[in-house]
Short mmCIF file of C-alpha atoms in Angstrom, two decimals:
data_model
loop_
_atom_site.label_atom_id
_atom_site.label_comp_id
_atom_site.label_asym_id
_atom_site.label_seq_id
_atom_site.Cartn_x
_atom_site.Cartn_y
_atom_site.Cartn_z
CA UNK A 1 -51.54 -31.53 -35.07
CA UNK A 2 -49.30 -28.27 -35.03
CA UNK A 3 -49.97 -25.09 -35.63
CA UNK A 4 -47.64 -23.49 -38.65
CA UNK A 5 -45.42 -20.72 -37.06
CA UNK A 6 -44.54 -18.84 -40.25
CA UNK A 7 -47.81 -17.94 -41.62
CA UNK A 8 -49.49 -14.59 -43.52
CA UNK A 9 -49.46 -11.41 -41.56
CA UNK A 10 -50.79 -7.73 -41.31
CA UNK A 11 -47.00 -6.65 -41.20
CA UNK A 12 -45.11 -3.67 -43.31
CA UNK A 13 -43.15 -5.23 -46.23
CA UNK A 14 -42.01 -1.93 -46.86
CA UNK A 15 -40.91 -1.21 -43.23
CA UNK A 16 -39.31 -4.57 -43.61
CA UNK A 17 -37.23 -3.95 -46.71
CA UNK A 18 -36.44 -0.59 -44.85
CA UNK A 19 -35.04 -2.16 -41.96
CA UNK A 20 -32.40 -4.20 -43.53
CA UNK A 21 -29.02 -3.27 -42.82
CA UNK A 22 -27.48 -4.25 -46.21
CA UNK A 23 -28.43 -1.41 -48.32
CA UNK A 24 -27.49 -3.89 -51.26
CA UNK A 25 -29.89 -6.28 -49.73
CA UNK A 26 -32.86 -4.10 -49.45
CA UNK A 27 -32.51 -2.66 -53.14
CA UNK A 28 -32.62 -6.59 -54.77
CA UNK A 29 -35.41 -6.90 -52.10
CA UNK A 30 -37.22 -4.00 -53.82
CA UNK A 31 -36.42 -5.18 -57.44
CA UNK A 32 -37.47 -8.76 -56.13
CA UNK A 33 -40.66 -7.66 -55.24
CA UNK A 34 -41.35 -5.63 -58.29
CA UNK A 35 -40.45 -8.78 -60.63
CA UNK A 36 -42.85 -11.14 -58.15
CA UNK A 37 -45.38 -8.80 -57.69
CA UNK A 38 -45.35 -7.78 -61.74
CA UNK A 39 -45.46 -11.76 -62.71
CA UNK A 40 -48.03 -12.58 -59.91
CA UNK A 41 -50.59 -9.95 -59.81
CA UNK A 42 -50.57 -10.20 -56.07
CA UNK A 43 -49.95 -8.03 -53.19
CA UNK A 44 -47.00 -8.79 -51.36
CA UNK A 45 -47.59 -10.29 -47.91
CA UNK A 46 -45.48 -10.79 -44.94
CA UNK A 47 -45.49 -14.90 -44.02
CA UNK A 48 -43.78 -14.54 -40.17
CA UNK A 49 -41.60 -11.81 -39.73
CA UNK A 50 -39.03 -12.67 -42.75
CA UNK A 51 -40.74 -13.69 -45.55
CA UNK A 52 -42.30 -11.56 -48.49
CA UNK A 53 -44.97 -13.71 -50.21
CA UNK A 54 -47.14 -13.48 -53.10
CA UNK A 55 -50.29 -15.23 -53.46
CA UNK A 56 -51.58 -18.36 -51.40
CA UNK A 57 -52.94 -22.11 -51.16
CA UNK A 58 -53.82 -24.57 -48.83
CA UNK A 59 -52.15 -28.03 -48.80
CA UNK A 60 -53.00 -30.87 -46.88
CA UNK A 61 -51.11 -34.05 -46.19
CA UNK A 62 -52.27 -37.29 -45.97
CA UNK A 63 -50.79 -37.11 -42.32
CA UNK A 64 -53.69 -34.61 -41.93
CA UNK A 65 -51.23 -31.94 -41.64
CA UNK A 66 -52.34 -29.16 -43.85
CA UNK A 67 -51.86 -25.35 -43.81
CA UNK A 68 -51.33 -22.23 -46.46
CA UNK A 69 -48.45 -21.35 -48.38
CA UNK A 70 -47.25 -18.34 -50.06
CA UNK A 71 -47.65 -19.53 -53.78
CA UNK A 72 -44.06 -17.45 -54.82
CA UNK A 73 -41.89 -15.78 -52.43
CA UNK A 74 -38.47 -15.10 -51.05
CA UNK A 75 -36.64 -13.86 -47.76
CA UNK A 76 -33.22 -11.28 -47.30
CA UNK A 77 -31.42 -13.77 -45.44
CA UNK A 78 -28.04 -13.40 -44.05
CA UNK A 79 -25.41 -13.13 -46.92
CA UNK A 80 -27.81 -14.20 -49.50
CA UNK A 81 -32.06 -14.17 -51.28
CA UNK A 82 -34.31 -17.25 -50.29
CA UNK A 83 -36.11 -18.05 -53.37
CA UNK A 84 -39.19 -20.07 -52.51
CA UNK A 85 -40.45 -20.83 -55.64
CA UNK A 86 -40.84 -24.95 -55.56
CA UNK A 87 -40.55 -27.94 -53.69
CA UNK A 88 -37.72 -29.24 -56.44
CA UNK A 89 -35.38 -26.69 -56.94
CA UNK A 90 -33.04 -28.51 -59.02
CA UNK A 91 -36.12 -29.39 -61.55
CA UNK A 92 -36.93 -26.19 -62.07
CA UNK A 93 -33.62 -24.76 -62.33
CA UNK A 94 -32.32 -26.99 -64.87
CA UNK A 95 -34.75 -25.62 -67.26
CA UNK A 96 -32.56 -21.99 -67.21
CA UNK A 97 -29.23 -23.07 -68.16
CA UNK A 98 -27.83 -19.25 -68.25
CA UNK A 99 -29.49 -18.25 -65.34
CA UNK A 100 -26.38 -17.27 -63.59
CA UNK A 101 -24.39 -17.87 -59.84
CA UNK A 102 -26.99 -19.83 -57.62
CA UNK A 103 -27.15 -22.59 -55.19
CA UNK A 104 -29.90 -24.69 -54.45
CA UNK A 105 -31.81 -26.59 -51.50
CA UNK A 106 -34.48 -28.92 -52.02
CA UNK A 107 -36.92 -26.12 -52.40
CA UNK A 108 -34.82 -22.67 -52.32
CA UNK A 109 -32.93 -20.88 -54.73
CA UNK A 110 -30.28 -19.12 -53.05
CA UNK A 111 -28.37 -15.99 -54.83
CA UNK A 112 -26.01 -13.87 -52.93
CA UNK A 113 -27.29 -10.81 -55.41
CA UNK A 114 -29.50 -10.17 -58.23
CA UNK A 115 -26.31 -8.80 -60.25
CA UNK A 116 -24.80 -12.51 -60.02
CA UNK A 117 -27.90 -13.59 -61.70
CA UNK A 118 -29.48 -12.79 -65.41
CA UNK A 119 -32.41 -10.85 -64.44
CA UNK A 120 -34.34 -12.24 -67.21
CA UNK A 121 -34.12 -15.81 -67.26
CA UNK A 122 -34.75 -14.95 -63.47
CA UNK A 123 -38.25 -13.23 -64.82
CA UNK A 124 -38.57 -16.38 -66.73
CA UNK A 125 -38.29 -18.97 -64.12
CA UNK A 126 -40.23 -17.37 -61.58
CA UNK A 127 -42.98 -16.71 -63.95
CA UNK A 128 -42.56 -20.74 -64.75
CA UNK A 129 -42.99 -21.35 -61.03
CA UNK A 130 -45.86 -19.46 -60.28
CA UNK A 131 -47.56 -20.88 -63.32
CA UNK A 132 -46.85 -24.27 -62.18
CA UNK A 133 -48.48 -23.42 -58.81
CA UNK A 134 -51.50 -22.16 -60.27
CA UNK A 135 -51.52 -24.93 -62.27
CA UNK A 136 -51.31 -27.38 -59.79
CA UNK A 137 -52.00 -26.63 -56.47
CA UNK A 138 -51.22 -29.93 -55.05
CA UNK A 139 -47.66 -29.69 -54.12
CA UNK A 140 -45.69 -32.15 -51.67
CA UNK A 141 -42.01 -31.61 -50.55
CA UNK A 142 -41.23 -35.17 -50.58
CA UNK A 143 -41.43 -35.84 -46.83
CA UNK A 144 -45.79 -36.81 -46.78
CA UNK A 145 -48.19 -37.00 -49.16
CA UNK A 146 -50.69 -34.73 -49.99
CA UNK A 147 -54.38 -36.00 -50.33
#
């Protein structure tokens, strides 16, 4: 069984957001974390050296692959915000019509900026996410089972 590379670390998510080059970037980072930190109650935690998450679980497949997860999170990517927020994207976005410019993966929520989105249906779905998690913390992304 493999190890997880991207897991939680003792790493500055402030020194992070401070390194960004995209000044832009780094101030939705900021706001991101606020809104995620403010709906969560959690500390923000680095997951590898990109990711800013916000609470934990453990999963485990039925593979016997298992491992933690930040419950709510997102990365500064390239050109755009990683959203990790579920493991069905398009589910949970449906549910916020007038939520604004986004794409989707199977699990992310991509926005270029916060200003292309409505900040509070944003509050609203993230807060539906991380309610879901807690919830249920048995998620699966489709590809195995979990136990």
């Amino acid at each position: 069984m493999s190890n997880n590379k991207t897991v939680a670390n003792k790493a500055s998510v402030e020194d992070f957001i401070n390194s960004l080059e995209d000044q832009k970037q780094a101030q939705d980072s900021r706001e991101l974390v606020k809104i995620m930190q403010e709906i969560s109650g959690e500390t923000p935690v680095m997951w590898g050296p990109a990711i800013i998450g916000f609470g934990s679980y453990h999963y485990k497949y039925v593979s016997g692959r298992e491992g933690d997860w930040a419950q709510i999170g997102f990365s500064p990517r390239k050109g755009r915000l990683s959203l990790y927020l579920t493991f069905n994207a398009a589910k949970l976005t449906e549910q916020f019509p007038d939520l604004g410019k986004y794409t989707i993966g199977k699990g992310c929520i991509y926005i270029k900026r916060l200003s292309d989105v409505n900040i509070e249906e944003l509050r609203k779905l993230i807060a539906v996410a991380y309610a879901e998690e807690n919830e249920s913390p048995e998620r699966s992304d489709g590809k195995e089972q979990l136990i």
